[in-house]
Coordinates of C-alpha atoms and ligand atoms in Angstrom, one line a residue:
Chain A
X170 CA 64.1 60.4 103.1
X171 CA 66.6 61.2 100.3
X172 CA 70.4 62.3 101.4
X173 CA 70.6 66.6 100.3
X174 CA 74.1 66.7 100.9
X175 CA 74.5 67.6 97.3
X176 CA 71.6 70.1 97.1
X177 CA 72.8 72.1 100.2
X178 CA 76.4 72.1 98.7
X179 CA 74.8 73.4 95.2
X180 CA 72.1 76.1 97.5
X181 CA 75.4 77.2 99.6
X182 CA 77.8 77.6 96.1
X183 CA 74.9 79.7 94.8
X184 CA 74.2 81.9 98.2
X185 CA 77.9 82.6 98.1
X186 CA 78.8 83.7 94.6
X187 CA 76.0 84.7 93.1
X188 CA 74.1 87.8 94.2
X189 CA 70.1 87.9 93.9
X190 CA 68.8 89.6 90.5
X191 CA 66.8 91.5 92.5
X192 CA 69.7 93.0 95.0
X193 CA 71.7 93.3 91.8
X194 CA 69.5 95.4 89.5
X195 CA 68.7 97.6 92.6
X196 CA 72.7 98.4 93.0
X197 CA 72.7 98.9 88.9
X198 CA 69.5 101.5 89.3
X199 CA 71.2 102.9 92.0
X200 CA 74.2 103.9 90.8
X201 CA 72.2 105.2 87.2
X202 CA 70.8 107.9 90.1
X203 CA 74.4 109.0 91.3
X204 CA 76.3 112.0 90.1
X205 CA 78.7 110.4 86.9
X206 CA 82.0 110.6 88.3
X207 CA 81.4 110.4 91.9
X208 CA 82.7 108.6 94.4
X209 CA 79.6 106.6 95.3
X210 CA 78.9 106.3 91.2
X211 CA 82.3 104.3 91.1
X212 CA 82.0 102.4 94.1
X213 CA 78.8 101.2 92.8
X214 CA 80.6 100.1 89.7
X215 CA 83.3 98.9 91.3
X216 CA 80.5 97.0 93.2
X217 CA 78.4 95.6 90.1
X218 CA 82.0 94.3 88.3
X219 CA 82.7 92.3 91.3
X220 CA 79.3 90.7 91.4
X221 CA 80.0 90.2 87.5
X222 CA 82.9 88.4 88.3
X223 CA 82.0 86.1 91.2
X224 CA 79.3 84.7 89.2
X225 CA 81.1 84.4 86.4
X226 CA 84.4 82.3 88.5
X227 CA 82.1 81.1 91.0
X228 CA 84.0 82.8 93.4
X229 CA 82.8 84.1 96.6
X230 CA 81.1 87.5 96.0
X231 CA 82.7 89.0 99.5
X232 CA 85.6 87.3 101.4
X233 CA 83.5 87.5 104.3
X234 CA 81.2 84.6 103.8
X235 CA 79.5 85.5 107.0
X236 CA 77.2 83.0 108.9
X237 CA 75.3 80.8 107.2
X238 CA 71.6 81.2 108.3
X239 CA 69.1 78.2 107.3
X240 CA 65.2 78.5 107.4
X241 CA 63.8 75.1 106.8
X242 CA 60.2 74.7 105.9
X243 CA 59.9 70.4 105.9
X244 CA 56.3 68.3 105.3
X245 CA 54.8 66.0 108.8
X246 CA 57.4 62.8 109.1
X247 CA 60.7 64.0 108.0
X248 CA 63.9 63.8 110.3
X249 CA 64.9 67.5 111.5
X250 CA 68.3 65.8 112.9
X251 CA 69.3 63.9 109.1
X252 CA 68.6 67.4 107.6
X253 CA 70.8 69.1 110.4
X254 CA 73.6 66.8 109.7
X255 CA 73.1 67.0 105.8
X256 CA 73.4 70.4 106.4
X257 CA 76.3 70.7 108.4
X258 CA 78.2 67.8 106.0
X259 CA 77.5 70.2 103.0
X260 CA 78.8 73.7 104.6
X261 CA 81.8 71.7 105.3
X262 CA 82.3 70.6 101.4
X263 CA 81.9 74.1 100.5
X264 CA 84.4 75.0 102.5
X265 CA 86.4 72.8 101.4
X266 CA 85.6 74.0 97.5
X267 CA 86.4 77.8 98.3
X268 CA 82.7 78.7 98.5
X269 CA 83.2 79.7 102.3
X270 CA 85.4 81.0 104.0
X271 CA 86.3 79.1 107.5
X272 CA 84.4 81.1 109.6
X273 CA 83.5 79.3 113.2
X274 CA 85.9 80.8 115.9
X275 CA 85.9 78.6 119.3
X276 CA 84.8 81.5 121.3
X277 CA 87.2 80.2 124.3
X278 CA 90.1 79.1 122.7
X279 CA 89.9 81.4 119.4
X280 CA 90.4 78.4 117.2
X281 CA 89.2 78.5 114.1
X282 CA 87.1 74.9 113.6
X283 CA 88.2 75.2 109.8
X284 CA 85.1 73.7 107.9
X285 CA 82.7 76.4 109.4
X286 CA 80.9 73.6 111.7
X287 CA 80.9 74.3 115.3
X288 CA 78.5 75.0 118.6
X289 CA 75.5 76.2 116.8
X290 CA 77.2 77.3 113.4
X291 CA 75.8 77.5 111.2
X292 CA 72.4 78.2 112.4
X293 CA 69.6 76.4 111.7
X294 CA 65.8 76.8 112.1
X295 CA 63.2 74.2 111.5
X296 CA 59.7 75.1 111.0
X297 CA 57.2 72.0 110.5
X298 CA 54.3 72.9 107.5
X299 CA 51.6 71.7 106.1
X300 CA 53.2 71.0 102.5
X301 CA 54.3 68.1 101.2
X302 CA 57.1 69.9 99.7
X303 CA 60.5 71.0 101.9
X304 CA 61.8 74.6 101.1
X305 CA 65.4 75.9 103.0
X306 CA 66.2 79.4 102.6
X307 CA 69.9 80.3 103.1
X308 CA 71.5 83.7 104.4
X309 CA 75.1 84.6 104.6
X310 CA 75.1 87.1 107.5
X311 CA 78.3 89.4 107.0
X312 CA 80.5 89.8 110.2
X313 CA 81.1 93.8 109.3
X314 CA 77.5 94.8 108.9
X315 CA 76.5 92.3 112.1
X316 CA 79.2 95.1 114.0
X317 CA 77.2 97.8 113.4
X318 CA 73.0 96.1 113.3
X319 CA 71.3 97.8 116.5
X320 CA 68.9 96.7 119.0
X321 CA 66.6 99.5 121.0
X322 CA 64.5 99.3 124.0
X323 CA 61.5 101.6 123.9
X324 CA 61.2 104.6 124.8
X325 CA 64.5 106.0 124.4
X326 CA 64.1 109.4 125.6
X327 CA 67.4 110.6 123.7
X328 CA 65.6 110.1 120.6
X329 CA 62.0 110.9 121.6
X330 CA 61.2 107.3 120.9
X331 CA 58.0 106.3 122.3
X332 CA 56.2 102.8 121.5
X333 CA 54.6 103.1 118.4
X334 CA 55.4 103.4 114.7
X335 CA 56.6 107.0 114.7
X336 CA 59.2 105.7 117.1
X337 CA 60.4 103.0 115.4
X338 CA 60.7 105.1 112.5
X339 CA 63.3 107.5 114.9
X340 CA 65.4 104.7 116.4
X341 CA 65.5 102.9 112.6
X342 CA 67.1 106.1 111.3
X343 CA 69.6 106.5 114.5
X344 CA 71.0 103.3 113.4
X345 CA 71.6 103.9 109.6
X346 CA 73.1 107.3 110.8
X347 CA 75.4 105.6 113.6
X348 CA 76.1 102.5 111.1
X349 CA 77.5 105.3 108.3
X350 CA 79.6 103.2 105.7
X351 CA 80.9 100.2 108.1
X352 CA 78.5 97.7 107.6
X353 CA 79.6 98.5 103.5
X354 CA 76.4 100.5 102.8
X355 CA 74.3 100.5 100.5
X356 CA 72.3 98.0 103.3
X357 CA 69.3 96.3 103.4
X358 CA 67.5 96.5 106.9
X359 CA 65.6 93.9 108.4
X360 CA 63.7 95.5 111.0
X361 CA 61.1 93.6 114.1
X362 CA 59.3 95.2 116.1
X363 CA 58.7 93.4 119.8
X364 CA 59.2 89.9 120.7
X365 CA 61.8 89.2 123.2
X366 CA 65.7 90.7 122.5
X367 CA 66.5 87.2 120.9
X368 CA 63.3 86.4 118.7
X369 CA 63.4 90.0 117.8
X370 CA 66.9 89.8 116.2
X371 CA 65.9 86.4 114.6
X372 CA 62.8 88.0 112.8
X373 CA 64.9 91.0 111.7
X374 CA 67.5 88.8 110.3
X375 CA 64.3 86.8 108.9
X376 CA 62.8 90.4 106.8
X377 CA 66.2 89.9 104.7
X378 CA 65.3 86.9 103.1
X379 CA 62.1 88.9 101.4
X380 CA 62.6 90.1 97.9
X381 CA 63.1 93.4 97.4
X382 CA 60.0 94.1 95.9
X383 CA 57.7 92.9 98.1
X384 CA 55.2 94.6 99.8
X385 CA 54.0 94.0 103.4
X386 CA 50.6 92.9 103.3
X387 CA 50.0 95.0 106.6
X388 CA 49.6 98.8 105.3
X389 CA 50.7 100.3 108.0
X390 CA 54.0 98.6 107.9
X391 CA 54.4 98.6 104.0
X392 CA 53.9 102.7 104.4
X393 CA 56.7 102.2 107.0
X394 CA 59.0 100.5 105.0
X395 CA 58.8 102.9 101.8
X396 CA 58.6 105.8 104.1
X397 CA 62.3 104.6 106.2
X398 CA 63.4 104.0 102.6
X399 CA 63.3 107.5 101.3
X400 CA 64.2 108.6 104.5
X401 CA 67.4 106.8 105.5
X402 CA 68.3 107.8 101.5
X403 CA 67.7 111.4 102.5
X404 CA 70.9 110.6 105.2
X405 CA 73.0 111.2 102.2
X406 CA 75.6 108.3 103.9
X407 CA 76.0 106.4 100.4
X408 CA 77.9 103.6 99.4
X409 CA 80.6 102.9 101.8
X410 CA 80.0 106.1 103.4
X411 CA 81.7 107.9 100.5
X412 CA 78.5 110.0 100.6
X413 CA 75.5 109.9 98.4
X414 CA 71.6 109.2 97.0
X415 CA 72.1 105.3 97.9
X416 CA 72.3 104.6 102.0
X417 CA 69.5 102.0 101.7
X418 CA 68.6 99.2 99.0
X419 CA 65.6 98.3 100.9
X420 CA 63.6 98.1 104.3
X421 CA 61.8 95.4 105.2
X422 CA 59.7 95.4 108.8
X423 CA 58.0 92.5 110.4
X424 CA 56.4 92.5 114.0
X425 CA 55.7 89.6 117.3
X426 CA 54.0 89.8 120.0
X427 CA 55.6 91.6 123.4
X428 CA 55.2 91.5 126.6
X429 CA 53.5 94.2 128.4
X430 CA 56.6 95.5 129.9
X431 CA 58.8 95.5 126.7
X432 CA 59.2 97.1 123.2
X433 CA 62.6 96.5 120.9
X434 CA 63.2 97.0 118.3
X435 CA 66.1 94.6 116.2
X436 CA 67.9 96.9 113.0
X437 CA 69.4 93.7 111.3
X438 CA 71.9 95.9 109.0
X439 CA 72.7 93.4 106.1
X440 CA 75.5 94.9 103.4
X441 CA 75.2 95.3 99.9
X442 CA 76.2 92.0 99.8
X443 CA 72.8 90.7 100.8
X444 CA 73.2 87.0 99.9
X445 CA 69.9 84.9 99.7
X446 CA 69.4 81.8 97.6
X447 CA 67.0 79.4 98.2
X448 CA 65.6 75.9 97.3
X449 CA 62.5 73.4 97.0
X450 CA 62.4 70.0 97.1
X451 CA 59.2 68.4 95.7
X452 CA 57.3 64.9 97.2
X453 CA 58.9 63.2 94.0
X454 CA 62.3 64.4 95.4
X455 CA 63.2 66.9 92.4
X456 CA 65.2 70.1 93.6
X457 CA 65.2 73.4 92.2
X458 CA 66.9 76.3 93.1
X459 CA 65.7 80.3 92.8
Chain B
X178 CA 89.4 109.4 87.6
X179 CA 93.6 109.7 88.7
X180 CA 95.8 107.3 87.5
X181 CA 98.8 106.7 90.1
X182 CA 101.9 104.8 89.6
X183 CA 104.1 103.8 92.7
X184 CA 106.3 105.3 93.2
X185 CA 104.2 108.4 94.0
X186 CA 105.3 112.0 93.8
X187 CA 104.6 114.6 96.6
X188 CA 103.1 116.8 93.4
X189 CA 100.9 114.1 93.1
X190 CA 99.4 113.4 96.3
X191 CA 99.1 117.3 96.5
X192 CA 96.3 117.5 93.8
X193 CA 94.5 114.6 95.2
X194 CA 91.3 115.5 97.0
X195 CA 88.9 113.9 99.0
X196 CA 86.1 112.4 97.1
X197 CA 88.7 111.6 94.3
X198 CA 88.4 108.2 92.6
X199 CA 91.6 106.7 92.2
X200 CA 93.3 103.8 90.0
X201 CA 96.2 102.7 91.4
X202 CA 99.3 100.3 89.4
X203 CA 102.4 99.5 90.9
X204 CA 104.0 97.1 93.9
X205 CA 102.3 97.7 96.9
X206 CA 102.4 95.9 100.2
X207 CA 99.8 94.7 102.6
X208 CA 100.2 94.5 106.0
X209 CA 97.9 94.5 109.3
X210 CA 98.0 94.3 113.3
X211 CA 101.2 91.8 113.4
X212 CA 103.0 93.6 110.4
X213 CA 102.6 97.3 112.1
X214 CA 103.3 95.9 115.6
X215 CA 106.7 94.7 114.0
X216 CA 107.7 97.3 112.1
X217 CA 107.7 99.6 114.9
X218 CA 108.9 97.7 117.4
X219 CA 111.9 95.9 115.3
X220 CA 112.8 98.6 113.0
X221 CA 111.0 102.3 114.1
X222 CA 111.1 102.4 117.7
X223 CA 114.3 99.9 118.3
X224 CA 118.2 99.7 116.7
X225 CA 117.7 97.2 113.9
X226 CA 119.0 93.6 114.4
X227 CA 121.1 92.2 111.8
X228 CA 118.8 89.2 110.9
X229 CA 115.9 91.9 110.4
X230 CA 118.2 94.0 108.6
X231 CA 117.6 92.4 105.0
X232 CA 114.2 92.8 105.1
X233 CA 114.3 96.2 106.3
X234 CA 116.7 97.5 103.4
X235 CA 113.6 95.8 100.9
X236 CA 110.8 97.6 103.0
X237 CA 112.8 101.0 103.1
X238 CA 113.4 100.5 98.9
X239 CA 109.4 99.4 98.5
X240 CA 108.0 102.1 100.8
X241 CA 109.2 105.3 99.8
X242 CA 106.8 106.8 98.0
X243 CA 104.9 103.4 98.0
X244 CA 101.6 102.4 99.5
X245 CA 100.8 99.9 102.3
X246 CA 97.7 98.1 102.2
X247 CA 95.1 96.8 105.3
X248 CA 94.4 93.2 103.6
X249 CA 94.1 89.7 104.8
X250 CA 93.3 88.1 101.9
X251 CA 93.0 84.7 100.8
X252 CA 96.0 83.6 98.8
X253 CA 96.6 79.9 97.1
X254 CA 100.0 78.1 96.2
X255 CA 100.2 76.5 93.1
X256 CA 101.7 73.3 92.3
X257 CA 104.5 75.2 91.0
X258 CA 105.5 77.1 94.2
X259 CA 104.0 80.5 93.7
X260 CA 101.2 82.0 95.0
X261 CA 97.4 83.1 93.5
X262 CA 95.5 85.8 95.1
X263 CA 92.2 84.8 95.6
X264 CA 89.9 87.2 97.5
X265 CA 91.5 90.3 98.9
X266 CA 88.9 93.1 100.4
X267 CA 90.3 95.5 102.6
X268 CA 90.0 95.4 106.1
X269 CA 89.0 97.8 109.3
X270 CA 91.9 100.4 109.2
X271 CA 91.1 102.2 112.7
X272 CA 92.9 99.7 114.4
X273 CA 96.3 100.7 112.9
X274 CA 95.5 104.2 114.0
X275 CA 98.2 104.1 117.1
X276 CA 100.8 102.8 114.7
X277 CA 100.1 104.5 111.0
X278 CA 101.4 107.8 111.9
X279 CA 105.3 106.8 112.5
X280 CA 104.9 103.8 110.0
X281 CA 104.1 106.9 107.4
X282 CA 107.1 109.6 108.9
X283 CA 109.9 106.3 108.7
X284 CA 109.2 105.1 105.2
X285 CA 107.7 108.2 103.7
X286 CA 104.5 106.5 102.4
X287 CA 102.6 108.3 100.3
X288 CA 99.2 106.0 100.5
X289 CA 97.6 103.6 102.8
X290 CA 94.7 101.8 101.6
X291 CA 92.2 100.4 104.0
X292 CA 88.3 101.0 105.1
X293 CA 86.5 103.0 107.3
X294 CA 88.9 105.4 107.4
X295 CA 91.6 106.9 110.1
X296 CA 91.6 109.1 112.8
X297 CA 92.9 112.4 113.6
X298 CA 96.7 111.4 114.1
X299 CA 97.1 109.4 110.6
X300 CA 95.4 112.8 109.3
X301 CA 97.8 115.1 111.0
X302 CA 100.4 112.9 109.6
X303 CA 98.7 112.6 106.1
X304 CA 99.2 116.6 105.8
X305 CA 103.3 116.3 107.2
X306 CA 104.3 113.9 104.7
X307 CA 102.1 114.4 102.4
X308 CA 100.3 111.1 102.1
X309 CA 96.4 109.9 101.5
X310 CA 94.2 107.6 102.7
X311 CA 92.9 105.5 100.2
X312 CA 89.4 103.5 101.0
X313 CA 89.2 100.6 98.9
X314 CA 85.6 99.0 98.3
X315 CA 84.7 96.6 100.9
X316 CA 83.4 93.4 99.4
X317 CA 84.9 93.6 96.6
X318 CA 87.2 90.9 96.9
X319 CA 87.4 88.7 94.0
X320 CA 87.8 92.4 91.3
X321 CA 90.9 93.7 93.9
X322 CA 92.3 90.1 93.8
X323 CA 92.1 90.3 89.7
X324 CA 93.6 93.2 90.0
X325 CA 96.6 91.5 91.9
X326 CA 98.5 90.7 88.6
X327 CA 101.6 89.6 90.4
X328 CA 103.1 88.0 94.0
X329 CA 106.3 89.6 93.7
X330 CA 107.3 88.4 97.5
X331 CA 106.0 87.3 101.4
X332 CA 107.6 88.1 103.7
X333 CA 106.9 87.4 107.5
X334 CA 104.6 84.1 106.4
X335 CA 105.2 83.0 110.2
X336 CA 102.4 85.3 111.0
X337 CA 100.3 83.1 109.2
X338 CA 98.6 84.0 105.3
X339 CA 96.6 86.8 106.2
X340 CA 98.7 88.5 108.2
X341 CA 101.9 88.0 106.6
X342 CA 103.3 91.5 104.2
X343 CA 102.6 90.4 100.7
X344 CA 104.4 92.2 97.9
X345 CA 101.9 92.2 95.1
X346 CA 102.0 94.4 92.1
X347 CA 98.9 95.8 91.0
X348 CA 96.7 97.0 87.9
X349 CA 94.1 99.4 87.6
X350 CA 93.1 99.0 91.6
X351 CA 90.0 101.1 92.3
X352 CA 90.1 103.3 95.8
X353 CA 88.6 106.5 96.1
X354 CA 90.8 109.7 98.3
X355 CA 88.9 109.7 101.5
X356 CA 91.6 111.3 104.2
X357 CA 93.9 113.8 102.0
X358 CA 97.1 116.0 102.4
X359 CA 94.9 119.3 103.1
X360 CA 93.5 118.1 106.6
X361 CA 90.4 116.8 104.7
X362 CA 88.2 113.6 105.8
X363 CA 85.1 112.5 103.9
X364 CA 84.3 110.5 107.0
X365 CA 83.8 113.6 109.2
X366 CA 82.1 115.7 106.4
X367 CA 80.0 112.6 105.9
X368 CA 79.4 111.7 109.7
X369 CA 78.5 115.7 110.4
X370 CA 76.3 116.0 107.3
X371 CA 74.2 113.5 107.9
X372 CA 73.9 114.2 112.0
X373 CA 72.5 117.7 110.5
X374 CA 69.6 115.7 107.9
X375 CA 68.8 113.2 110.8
X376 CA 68.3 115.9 113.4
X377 CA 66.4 117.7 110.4
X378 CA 64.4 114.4 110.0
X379 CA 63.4 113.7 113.8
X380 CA 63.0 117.6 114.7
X381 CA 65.3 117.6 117.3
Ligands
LIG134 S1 79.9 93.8 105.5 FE1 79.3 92.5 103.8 S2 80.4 93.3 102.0 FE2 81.4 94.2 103.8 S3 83.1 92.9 104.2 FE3 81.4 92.1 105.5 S4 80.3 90.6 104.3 FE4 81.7 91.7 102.9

């Protein structure tokens, strides 16, 4: 098995200072729809020139590098543990380079580990598949927009939530409503429906690594997600919660299986700053990024 | 778009508005928890000691009619001595809400930059002065740290870098009015607006 040190340190450099083409020509078309002059018009620009110059320095996009979420897809035989500790060797180079910010807090003593290593940071998930090739995907979760993401328990007679799709559609709009600017709207939300309250946030945190334009392939849930879009829009929040036409870039809903006695719903609120990269690695050990 | 120089006139702040977009040039200072908690306690609330009172004399020149700023930000020193802005995005103002009103009354501050916005004391004392809050864009750290054209001063490094009151001069710094000197908040307009369309959209 090869050493990826060098990969992961290239796939973390590229999550952190340079924003998806996708995320980045939905901001641009976004703020083309806001009134010229505007509040939300200019903090879209102000937006877009920042995301200019990151790439451009290689600079972190946002301060807040966030936590580094890895999904790692790896072919029968390879070592989960050598990739874990490839991993965690390369988010503490890119530390050290100014892609990251130091970011793992010892939750006891508040000390800041310094290289963004620590109990369970950064988080990894393995998944064993039938490829021959290994993929990772790589989110930086932002700490703001983590403050404000939402988890509900249905029903919730406040909202008239019961357990199906018309109330996950109510408790998904309660959240962008009670989130207003602070998670640094315009957001992309990563919504599951049932599993348990853990799995549930882990497959809403999951929905923001899918492009922007894709389309669930369930059409109940793809009429969902365009319908929340529009909706949470019609909120009128906008960027940063200046108010505006752009409260949401994107809504993206996946589902689990429940038990009998429970229905959550997980509303992963992920900023404007949703930053995805990810990378293959083919059986003849060539890497490429996208 | 208003262009403001520091230091600010009352005239000024008077035809701001919320909803304004702003570009701001001038020295400004940043300061957070440790720098509030100090001011009042060592130079608003208490007799000033004489090792405090250099300092003091600087902030009291800098702040009237100046601008403080809720940043952390990530700063480097170069070989040379001096120091780089690197990233610096604003940070959660609300905390500074128990401490903003008086810092504003003592050094007659016409601005304070932040995000998410204030509460209803730093607005009453928004309209006294006058002042405005000023929400910067969150994120956009590495454009607000090109706009940092200058480190003119630290002071109070022994709270540690992000902490610490940086004097920075800046250029062209992009905030937009969201608490002004009328009694106006965008946050509440915003927050109240779209508890009507939600209601609207879940017919309740
Ligand atoms: S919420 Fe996102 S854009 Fe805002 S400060 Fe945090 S990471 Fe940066």
């Amino acid at each position: 098995m090869q050493d990826l040190t060098d990969a992961f340190v290239e796939l973390v450099r590229r999550a952190a200072t340079q924003l998806p083409p996708d995320m980045e020509e939905a901001i641009r078309k976004a703020k083309e729809r806001e009134e010229p002059g505007s509040a939300a018009e200019g903090a879209l620009d102000t937006i877009l020139k920042n995301i200019e110059m990151a790439r451009e320095r290689s600079t972190p996009i946002c301060q807040d590098t966030g936590t580094p979420i890895f999904e790692i897809h790896y072919p029968l035989g390879w070592s989960t543990r050598a990739l874990a500790e490839q991993i965690r060797k390369a988010v503490a180079i890119a530390t050290e380079r100014s892609y990251l910010r130091p970011n793992a807090v010892d939750s006891l003593t508040g000390e800041n580990s310094g290289d963004n290593t620590g109990e369970d940071f950064p988080t990894m998930h393995f998944h064993e598949w039938e490829k021959d090739t290994l993929h990772v995907d790589l989110l930086l979760k932002g700490g703001g927009c983590e403050n404000v993401s939402a988890q509900y328990k249905l029903p919730d007679a406040r909202l008239k939530a019961g357990r199906d799709l018309e109330g996950v559609r109510r408790v998904v709009l309660d959240a962008v409503y009670r989130a207003q600017g602070k998670g640094c709207a315009p957001a992309v939300l990563g919504v599951a429906i049932g599993g348990d309250r853990g799995s549930s946030y882990i497959k809403a945190k999951q929905q923001l690594l899918r492009p922007l334009d894709d389309r669930n392939p369930t059409p109940q849930l793809a009429e969902l997600e365009e319908r929340l879009y529009e909706e949470a829009n019609e909120l009128g929040i906008g960027p940063m919660g200046f108010g505006g036409k752009t409260t949401v870039l994107g809504v993206k809903v996946g589902t689990q299986h429940r038990l009998p006695a429970s229905y959550f719903v997980s509303i992963a609120y992920m900023c404007w700053a949703n930053r995805r990269a990810s990378m293959d690695v083919t059986a003849e050990g060539e890497v490429q990024y996208a | 778009m208003h262009k403001l120089t520091i230091p600010i006139p009352d005239e000024e702040i008077r035809a701001l508005h919320v909803g304004d977009t702003v570009s701001l040039n001038g020295i400004i200072v940043t300061g957070r928890d440790a720098a509030h908690k100090f001011m009042i306690e060592h130079f608003i609330r208490n007799p000033v000691a004489p090792e405090d009172e250099a300092l003091y004399e600087e902030l009291k020149r800098l702040l009237n009619g100046g601008v403080i700023y809720h940043c952390g930000p990530v700063v480097r020193k170069n070989a040379d001595g001096s120091w780089t802005f690197v990233a610096a995005g604003p940070t959660t103002s609300i905390r500074e809400e128990i401490y903003q009103p008086e810092v504003i009354a003592h050094f007659n501050l016409k601005g304070v930059i932040g995000k998410g916005g204030m509460g209803p004391n730093t607005l009453k004392a928004c309209q006294e002065q006058p002042a405005v809050y000023l929400h910067a864009i969150g994120g956009a750290a590495t454009l607000i740290a090109q706009s940092v054209r200058e480190v003119v001063a630290v002071h109070k490094l022994e709270f540690g870098i992000p902490e610490a009151m940086w004097v920075i001069r800046v250029e062209d710094f992009p905030v937009v009015v969201t608490m002004d000197s009328h009694g106006q908040s965008l946050h509440e307009a915003v927050e109240h607006e779209s508890k009507a369309r939600l209601e609207a959209l879940l017919g309740v």
